[in-house]
Structures are given as structure tokens and as C-alpha cells.
mmCIF file of C-alpha atoms (C1' of nucleotides) in Angstrom:
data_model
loop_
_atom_site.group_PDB
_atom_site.id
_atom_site.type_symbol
_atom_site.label_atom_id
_atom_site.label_comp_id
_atom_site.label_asym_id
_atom_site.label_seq_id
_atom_site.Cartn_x
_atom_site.Cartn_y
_atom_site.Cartn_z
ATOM 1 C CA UNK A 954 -17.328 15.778 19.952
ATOM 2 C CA UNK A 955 -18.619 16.049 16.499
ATOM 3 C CA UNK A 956 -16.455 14.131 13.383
ATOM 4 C CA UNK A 957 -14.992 17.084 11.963
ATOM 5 C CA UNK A 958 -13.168 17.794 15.812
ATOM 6 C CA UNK A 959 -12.232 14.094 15.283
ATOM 7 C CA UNK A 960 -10.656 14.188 12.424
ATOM 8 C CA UNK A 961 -8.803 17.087 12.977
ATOM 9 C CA UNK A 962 -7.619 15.896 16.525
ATOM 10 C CA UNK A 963 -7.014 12.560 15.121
ATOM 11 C CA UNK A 964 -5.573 13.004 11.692
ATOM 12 C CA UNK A 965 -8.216 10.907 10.020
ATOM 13 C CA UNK A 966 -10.032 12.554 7.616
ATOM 14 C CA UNK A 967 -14.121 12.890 8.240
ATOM 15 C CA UNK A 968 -14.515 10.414 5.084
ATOM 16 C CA UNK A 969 -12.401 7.908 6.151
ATOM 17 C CA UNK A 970 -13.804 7.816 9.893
ATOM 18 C CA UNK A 971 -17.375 7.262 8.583
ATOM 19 C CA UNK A 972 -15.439 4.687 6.572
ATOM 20 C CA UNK A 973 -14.217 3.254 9.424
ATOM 21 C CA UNK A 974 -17.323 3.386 11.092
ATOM 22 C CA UNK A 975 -18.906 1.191 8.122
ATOM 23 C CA UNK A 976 -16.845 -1.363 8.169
ATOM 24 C CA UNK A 977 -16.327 -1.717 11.705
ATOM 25 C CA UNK A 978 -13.387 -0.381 12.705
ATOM 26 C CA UNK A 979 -15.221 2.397 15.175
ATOM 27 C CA UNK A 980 -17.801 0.962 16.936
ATOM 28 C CA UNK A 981 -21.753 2.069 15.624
ATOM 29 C CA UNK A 982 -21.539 6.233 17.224
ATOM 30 C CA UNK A 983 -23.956 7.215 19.306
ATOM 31 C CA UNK A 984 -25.815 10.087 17.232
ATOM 32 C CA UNK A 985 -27.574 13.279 18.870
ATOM 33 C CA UNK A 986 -30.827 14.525 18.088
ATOM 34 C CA UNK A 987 -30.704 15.498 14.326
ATOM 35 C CA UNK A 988 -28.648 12.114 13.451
ATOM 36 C CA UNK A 989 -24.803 13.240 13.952
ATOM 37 C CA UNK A 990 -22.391 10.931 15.407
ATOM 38 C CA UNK A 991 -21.350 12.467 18.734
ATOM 39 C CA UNK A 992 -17.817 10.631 19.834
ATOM 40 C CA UNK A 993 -16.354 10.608 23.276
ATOM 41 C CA UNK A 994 -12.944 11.549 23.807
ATOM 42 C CA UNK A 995 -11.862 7.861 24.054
ATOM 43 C CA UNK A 996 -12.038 7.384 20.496
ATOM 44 C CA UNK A 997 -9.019 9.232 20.478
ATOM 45 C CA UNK A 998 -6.923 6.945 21.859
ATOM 46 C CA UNK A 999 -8.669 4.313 20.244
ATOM 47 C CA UNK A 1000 -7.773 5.764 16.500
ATOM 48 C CA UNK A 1001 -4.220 6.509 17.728
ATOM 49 C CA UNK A 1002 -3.517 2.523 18.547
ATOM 50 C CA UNK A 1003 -5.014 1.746 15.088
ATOM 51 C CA UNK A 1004 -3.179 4.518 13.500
ATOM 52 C CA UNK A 1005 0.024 2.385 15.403
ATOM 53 C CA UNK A 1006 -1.564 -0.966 13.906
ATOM 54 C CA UNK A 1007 -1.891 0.300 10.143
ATOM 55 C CA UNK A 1008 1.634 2.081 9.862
ATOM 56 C CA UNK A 1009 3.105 -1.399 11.285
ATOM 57 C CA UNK A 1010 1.501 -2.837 8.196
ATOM 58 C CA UNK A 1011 -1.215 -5.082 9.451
ATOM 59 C CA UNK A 1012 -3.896 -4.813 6.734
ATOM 60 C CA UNK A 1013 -7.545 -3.230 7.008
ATOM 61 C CA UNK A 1014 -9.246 -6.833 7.569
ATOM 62 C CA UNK A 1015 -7.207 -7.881 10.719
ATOM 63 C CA UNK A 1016 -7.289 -4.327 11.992
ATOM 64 C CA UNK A 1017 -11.239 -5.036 11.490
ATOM 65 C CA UNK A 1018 -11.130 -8.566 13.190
ATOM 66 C CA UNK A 1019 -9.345 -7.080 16.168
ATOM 67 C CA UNK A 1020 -11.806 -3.910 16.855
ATOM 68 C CA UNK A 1021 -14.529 -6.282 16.892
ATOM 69 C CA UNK A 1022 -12.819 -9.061 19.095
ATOM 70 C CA UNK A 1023 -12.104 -5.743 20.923
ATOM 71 C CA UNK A 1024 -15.944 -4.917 21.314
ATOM 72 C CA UNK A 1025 -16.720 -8.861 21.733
ATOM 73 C CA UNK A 1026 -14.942 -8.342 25.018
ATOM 74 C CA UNK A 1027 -12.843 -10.602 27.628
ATOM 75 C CA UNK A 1028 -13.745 -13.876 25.739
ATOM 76 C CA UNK A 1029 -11.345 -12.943 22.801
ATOM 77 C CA UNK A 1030 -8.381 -11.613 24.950
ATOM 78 C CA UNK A 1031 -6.673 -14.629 24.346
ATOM 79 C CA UNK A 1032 -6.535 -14.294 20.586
ATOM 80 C CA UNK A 1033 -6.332 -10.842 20.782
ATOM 81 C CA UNK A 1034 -3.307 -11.290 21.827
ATOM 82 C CA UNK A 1035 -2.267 -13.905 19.936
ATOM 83 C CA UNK A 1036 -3.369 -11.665 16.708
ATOM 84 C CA UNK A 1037 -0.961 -8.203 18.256
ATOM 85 C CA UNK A 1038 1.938 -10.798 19.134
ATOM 86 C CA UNK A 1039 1.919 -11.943 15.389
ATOM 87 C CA UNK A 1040 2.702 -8.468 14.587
ATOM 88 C CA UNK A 1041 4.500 -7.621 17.184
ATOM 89 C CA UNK A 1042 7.025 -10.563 15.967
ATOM 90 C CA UNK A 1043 7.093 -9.420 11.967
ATOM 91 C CA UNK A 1044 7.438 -5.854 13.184
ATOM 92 C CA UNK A 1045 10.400 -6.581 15.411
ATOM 93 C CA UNK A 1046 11.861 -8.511 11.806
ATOM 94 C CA UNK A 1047 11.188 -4.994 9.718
ATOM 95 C CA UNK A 1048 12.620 -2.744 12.317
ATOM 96 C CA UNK A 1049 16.182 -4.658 12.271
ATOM 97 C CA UNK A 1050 15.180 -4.671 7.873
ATOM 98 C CA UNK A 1051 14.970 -0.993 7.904
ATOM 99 C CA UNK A 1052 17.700 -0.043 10.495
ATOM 100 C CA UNK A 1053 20.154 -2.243 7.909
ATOM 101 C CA UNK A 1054 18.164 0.239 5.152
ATOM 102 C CA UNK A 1055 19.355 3.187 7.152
ATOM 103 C CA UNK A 1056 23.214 1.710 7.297
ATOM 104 C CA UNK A 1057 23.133 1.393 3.273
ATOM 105 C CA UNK A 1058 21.331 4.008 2.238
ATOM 106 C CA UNK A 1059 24.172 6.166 4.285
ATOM 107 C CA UNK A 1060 26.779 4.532 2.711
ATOM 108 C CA UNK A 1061 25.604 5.233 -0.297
ATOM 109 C CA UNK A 1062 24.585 8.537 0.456
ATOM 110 C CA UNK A 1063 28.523 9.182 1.684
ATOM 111 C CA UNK A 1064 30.031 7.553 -1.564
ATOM 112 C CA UNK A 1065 27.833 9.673 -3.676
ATOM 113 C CA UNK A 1066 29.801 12.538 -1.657
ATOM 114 C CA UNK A 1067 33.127 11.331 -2.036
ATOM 115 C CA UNK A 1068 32.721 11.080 -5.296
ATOM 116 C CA UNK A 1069 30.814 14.321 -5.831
ATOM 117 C CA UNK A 1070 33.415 16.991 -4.425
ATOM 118 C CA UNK A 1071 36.593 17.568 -6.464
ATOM 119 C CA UNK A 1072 35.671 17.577 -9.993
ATOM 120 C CA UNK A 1073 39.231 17.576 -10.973
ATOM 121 C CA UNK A 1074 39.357 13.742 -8.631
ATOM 122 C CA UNK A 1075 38.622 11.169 -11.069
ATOM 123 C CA UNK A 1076 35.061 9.980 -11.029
ATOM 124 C CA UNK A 1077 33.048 6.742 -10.259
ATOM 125 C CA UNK A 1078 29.638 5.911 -9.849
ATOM 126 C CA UNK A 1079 29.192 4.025 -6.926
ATOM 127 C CA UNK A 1080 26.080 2.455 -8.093
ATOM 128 C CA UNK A 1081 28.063 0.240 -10.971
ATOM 129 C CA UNK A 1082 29.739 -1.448 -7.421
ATOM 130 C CA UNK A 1083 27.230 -1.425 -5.084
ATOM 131 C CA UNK A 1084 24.373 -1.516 -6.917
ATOM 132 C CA UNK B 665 20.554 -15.875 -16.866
ATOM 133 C CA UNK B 666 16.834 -15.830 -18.084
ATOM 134 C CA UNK B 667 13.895 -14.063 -16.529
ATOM 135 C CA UNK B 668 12.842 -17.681 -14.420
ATOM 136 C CA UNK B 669 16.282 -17.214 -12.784
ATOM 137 C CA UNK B 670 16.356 -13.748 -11.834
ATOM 138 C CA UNK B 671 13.008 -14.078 -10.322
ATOM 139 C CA UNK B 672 13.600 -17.018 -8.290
ATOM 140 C CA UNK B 673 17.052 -15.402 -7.138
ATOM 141 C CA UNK B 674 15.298 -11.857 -6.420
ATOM 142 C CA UNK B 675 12.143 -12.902 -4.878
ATOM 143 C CA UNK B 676 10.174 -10.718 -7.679
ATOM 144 C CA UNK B 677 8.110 -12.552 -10.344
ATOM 145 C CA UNK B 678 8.242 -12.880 -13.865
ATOM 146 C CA UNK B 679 5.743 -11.107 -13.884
ATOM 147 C CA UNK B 680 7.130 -7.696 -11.944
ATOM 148 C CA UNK B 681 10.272 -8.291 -13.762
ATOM 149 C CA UNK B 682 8.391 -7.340 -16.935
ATOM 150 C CA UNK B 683 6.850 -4.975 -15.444
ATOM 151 C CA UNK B 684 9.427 -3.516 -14.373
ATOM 152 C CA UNK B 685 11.514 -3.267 -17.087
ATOM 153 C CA UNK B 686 8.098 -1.717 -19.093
ATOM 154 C CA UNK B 687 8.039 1.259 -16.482
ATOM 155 C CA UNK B 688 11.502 1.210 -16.585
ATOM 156 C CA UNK B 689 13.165 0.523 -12.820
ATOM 157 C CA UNK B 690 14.973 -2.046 -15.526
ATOM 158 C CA UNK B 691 17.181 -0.623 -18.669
ATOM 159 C CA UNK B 692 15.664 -2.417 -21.731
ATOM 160 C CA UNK B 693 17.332 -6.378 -21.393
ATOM 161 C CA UNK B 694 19.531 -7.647 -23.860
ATOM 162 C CA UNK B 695 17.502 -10.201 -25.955
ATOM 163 C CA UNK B 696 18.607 -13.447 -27.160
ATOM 164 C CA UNK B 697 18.490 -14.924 -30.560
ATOM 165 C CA UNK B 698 14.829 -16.142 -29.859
ATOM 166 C CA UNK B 699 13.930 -12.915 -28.334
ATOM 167 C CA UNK B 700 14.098 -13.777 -24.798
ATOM 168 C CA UNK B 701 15.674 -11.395 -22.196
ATOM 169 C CA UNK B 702 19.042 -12.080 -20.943
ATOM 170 C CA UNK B 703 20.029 -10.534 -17.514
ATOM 171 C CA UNK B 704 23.511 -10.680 -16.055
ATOM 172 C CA UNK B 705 24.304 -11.013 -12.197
ATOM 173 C CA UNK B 706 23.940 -7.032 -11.668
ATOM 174 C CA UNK B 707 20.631 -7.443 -11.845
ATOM 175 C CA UNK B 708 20.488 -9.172 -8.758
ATOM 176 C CA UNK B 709 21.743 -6.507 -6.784
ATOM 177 C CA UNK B 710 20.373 -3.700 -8.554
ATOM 178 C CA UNK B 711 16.740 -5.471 -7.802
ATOM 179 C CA UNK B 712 17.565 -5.957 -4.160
ATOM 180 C CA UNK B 713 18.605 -2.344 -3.433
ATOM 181 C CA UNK B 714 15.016 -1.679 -5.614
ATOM 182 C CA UNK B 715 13.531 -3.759 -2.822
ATOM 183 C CA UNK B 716 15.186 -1.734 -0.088
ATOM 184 C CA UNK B 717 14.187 1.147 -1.775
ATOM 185 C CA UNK B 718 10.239 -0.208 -2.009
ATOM 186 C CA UNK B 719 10.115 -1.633 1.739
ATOM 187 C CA UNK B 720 11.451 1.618 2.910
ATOM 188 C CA UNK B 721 8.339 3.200 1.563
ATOM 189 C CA UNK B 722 9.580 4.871 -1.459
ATOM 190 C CA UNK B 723 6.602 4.816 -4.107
ATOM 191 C CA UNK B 724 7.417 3.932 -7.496
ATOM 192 C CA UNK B 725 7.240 6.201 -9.260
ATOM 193 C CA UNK B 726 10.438 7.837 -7.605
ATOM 194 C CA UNK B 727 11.964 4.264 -7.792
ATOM 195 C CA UNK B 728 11.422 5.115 -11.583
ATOM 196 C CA UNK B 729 13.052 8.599 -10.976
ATOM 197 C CA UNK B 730 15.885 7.438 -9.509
ATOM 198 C CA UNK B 731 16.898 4.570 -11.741
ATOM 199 C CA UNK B 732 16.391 7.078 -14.959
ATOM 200 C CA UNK B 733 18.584 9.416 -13.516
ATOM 201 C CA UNK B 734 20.768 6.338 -12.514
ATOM 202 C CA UNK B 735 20.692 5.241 -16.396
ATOM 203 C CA UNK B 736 21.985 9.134 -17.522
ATOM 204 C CA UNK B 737 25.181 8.774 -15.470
ATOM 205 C CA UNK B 738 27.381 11.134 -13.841
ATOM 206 C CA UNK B 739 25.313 14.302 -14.400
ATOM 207 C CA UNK B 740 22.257 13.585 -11.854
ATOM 208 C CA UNK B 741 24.783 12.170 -8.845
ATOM 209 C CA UNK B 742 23.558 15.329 -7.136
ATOM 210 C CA UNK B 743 20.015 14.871 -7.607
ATOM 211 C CA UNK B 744 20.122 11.300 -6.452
ATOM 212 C CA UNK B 745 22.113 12.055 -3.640
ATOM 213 C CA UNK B 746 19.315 14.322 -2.428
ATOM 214 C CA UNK B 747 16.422 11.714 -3.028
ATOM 215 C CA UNK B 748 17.893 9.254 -1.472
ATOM 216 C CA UNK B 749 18.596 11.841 1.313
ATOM 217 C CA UNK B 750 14.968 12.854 1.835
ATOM 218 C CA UNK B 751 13.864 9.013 1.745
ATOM 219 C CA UNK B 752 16.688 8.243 4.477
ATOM 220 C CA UNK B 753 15.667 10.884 7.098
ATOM 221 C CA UNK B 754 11.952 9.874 6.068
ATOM 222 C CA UNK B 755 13.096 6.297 6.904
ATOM 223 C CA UNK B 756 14.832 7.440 10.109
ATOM 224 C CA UNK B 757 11.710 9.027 11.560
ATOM 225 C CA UNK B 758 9.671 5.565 10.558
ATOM 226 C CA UNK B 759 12.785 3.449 12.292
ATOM 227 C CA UNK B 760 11.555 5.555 15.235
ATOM 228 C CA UNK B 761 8.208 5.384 15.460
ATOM 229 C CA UNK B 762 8.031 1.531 14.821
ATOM 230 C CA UNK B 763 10.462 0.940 17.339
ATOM 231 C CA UNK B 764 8.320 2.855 20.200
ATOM 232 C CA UNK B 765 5.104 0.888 18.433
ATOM 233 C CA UNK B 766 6.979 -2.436 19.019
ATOM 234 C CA UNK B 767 7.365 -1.299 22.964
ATOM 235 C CA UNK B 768 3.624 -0.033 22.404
ATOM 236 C CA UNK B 769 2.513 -3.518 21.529
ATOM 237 C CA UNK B 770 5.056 -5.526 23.881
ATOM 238 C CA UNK B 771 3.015 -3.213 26.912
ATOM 239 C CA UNK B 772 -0.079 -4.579 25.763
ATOM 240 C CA UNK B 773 0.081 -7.903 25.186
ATOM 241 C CA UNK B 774 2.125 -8.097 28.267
ATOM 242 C CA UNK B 775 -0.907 -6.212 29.874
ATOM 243 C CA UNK B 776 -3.205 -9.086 28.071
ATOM 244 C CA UNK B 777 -0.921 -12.236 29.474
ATOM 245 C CA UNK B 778 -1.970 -10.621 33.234
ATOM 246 C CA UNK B 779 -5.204 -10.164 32.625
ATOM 247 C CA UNK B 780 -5.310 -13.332 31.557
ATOM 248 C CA UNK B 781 -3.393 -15.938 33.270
ATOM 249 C CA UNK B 782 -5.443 -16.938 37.024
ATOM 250 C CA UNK B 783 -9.059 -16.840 35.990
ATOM 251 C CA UNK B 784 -9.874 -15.799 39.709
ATOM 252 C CA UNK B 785 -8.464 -12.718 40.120
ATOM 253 C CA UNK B 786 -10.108 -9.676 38.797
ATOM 254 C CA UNK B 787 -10.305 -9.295 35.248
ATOM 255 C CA UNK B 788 -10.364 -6.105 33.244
ATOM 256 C CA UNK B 789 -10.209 -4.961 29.663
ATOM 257 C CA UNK B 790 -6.668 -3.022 29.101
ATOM 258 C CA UNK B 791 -7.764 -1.781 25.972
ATOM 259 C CA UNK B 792 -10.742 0.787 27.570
ATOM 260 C CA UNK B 793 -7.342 1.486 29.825
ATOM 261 C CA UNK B 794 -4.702 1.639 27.399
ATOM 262 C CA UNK B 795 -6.219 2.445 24.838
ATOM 263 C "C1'" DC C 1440 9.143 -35.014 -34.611
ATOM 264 C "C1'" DT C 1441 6.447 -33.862 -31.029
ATOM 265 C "C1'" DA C 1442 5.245 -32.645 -26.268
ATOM 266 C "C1'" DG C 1443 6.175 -29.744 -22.501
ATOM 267 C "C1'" DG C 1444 8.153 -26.039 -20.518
ATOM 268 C "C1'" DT C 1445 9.598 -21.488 -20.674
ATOM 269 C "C1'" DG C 1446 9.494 -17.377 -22.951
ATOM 270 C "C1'" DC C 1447 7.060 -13.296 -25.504
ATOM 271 C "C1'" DT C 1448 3.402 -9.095 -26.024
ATOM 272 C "C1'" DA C 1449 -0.569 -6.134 -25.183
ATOM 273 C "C1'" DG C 1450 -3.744 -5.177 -22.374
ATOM 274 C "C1'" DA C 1451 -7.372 -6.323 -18.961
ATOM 275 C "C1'" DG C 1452 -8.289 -7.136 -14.058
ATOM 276 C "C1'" DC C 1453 -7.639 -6.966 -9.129
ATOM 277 C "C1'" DG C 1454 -7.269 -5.897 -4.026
ATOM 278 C "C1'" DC C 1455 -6.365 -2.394 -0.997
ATOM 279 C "C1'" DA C 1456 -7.549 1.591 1.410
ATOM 280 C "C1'" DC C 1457 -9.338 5.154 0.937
ATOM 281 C "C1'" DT C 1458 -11.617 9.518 -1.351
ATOM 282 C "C1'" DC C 1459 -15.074 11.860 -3.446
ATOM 283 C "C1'" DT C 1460 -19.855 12.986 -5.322
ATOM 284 C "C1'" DA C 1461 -24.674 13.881 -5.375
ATOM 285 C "C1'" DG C 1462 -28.256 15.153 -3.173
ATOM 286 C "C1'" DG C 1463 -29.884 15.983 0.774
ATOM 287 C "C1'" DT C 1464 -30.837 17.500 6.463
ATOM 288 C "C1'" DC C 1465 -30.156 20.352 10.307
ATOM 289 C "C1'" DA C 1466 -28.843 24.059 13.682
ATOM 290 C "C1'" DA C 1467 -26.955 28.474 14.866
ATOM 291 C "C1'" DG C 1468 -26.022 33.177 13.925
ATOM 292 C "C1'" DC C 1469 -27.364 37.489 11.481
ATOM 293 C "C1'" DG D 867 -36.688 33.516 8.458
ATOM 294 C "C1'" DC D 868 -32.835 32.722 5.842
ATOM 295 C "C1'" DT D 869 -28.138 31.739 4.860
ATOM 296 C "C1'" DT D 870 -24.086 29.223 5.898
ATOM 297 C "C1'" DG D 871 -21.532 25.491 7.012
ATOM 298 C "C1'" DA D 872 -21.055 21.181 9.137
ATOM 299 C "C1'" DC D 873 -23.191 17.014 8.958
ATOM 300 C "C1'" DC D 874 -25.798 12.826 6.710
ATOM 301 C "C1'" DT D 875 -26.246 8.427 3.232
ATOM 302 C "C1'" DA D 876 -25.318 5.371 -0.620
ATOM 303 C "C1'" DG D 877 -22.519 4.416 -3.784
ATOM 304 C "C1'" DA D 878 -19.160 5.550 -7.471
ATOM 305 C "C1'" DG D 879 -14.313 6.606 -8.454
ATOM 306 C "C1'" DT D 880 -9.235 6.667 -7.700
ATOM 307 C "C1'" DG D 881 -4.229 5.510 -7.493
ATOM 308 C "C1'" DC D 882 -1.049 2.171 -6.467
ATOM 309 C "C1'" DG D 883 1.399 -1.790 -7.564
ATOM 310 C "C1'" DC D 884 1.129 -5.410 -9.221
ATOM 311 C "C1'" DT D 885 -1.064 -9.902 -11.359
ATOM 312 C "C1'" DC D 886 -3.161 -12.399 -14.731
ATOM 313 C "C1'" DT D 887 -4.991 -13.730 -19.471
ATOM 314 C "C1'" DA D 888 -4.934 -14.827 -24.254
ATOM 315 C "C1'" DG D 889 -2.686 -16.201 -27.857
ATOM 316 C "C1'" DC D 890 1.485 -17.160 -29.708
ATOM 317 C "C1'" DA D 891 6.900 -18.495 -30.461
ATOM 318 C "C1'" DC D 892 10.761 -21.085 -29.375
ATOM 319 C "C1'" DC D 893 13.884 -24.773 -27.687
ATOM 320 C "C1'" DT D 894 15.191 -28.929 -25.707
ATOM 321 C "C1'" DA D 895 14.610 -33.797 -24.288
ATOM 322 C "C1'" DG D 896 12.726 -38.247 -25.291
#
DNA sequence: CTAGGTGCTAGAGCGCACTCTAGGTCAAGC
DNA sequence: GCTTGACCTAGAGTGCGCTCTAGCACCTAG
């Protein structure tokens, strides 16, 4: 598989895979004969975990420190671990954030209704009360 | 209540309270007679339905949007009913997808605390498994 | 009456995570 | 054999959302 299949399979644009690449997020590619990276189809997976990783929030550097504990290999399981239960923990905290988000912003969302309809109803603007 | 206050009560600093008001997510404070801003309690809960807003994912710039249109009254109920609308099934789909990552991640490091745990049984690497 | 703390402005600076540019190489099809 | 398009590198540039600096004003407590 050549980058541009990867990026369109993956989602990642070509830049930001060679980007990735750099900086160590995709292990060094192997390259064929005139110098292109040639990926196997396991990178796929691979990009859809830290695709999982960076829209949970966990920032380019630990995403970095875990791909290479990753290629390190069984001798960092333990704070591999360690590292995804960290996030797993202030993930589970934003979920139960945003499902309260959800609640409000449909509350809102129905009082801005209520109060929309019958012009002839007298008018309020729900966000003098709550906010 | 001075700026000090609100930004100890809201969480945002001085700083972003400022800035805020300069991009204008805050209507111009009142001053007083030395020229210092002087918020009352709405503030409070205007800036933590701004932080709602901002941990959701909403950019700023349509934070801007909406609290202009919020500022004209009445006459833009519609419109903010609608971006608040698009940001809420946005959010929805999110809410979603982090709550299959967080089963995602609990699968994995519950994969890890196997592989781990008796140091004579076979170990492998779930992540060339999984992924 | 003075020292310290909090406030003010305009504008520069920063970290993140890409994203793009310039200037090239290479391989496959016409 | 030449054009086309995908690929290459190093490094510059971008947009976001703050964050900080410099230099100053004010107000309150000791």
C-alpha cells in the first residue's frame, strides 16, 4: 500500500502521515525500490486506535510516548497500561460532562421553542434565566 | 464583583476574561469609578454555559456568533435555536463515539492486565492483535 | 504617606497539531 | 521517450485559543 491508499482508507491526510511518521507516531516505513513508503495493511488498524486516542483528547506527545512504548515491546506493557487507564478514567469523567451537555443544550433548545411559536404568546428569552 | 472574582468563581483567568470580553463572548462590562470592570452574578452562569459550549467542541468563533446574536435579542431566537441544534446532534454523535472508545480502551487494558499478571504463561503483544 | 496588591491597555508570544511549499525523483501509460 | 501524476525531503506557514509582557493607574491597609 502506497500513502495516498492510506490516507484515503484511513482519513489521514498524506501530509500528516509523513508527519506522523517524523515524529514517531508510525513506526520508520519500509520503502520500495525508488524510496516510497510501502505500508502493510496493519497500519490501518494501528491509525484507527490513534485516531480513538486523539479524539479522546490525549495530546500529540503522549500519543507519541505510547507508539514508541508500543514498538519498545512487552517491557512497557505495564505502563502502557497505566498511560490508556489514565485516559480511560478522564474520558469516562467527559462522557458523563457531555451527556449533562446534551440534557441542557435540549432544554434550551425546547425553551427556545416554546417561546418561539405563537407570536401573539408573550415573549421571553430564556437565556436572561438560564443563562 | 471584580474581574479576580469572576475568574476564581468561573475557572477562566483574568486573562480570558479580557479576552473575552475584547472578542466579545462578554457585552462591554460596566466600569467603575477607577475604570475597573464590574460584573454581576449573571456572569457566572453565562461563562459556564460558554464553557459547555467550548468543551462540547464548539470553536469560538461561533461562541462569538451566538452570544452577538444573544446580545440583539428576540429577533435571532431562530437562528440560535438552529446553532445550538447543529452543535447538539454534533455532540450526540461525539457522546457516541467516546462512549464505544471508553469500551475500546476498557478491552485493552483489560487485554494488558492478562497479558500481564503470571509471568509464566505465554505472553503476547495485544496491540499487533487488537490493534 | 507609602507599599503592595489588584486593576488597566495594547500588543507580542506561545504551544499545538497540523498543512503547505519548493524543488525535486520516479514509474507507468501513451 | 516523454508526459503525467503520485511520491519524496526539509522546512516554512497557519489557525486556534489563549497567555503573557510592559508600563502604568488606582485603592486600601498599616
Amino acid at each position: 500500500m502506497m500513502i495516498g491508499e492510506v490516507a484515503e482508507k484511513s482519513g489521514f491526510s498524506v501530509h500528516t502521515l509523513r508527519y506522523y511518521e517524523k515524529i514517531g507516531l508510525l513506526p520508520p516505513s519500509h520503502r520500495d525500490s525508488g524510496g516510497r513508503r510501502s505500508f502493510d495493511d496493519d497500519v490501518l488498524r494501528w491509525l484507527e486506535f490513534l485516531g480513538r486516542l486523539k479524539d479522546l483528547g490525549m495530546p500529540i506527545r503522549d500519543r507519541v510516548l505510547y507508539a514508541r512504548m508500543r514498538a519498545e515491546g512487552d517491557s512497557t506493557i505495564e505502563a502502557r497500561r497505566n498511560l490508556l487507564q489514565t485516559y480511560r478514567d478522564e474520558l469516562a469523567v467527559r462522557v458523563a460532562s457531555l451527556t449533562e451537555t446534551l440534557e441542557v443544550l435540549d432544554a434550551k433548545i425546547a425553551s427556545y421553542d416554546t417561546t418561539g411559536s405563537p407570536s401573539t404568546e408573550p415573549r421571553y428569552d430564556q437565556d436572561t434565566i438560564h443563562p
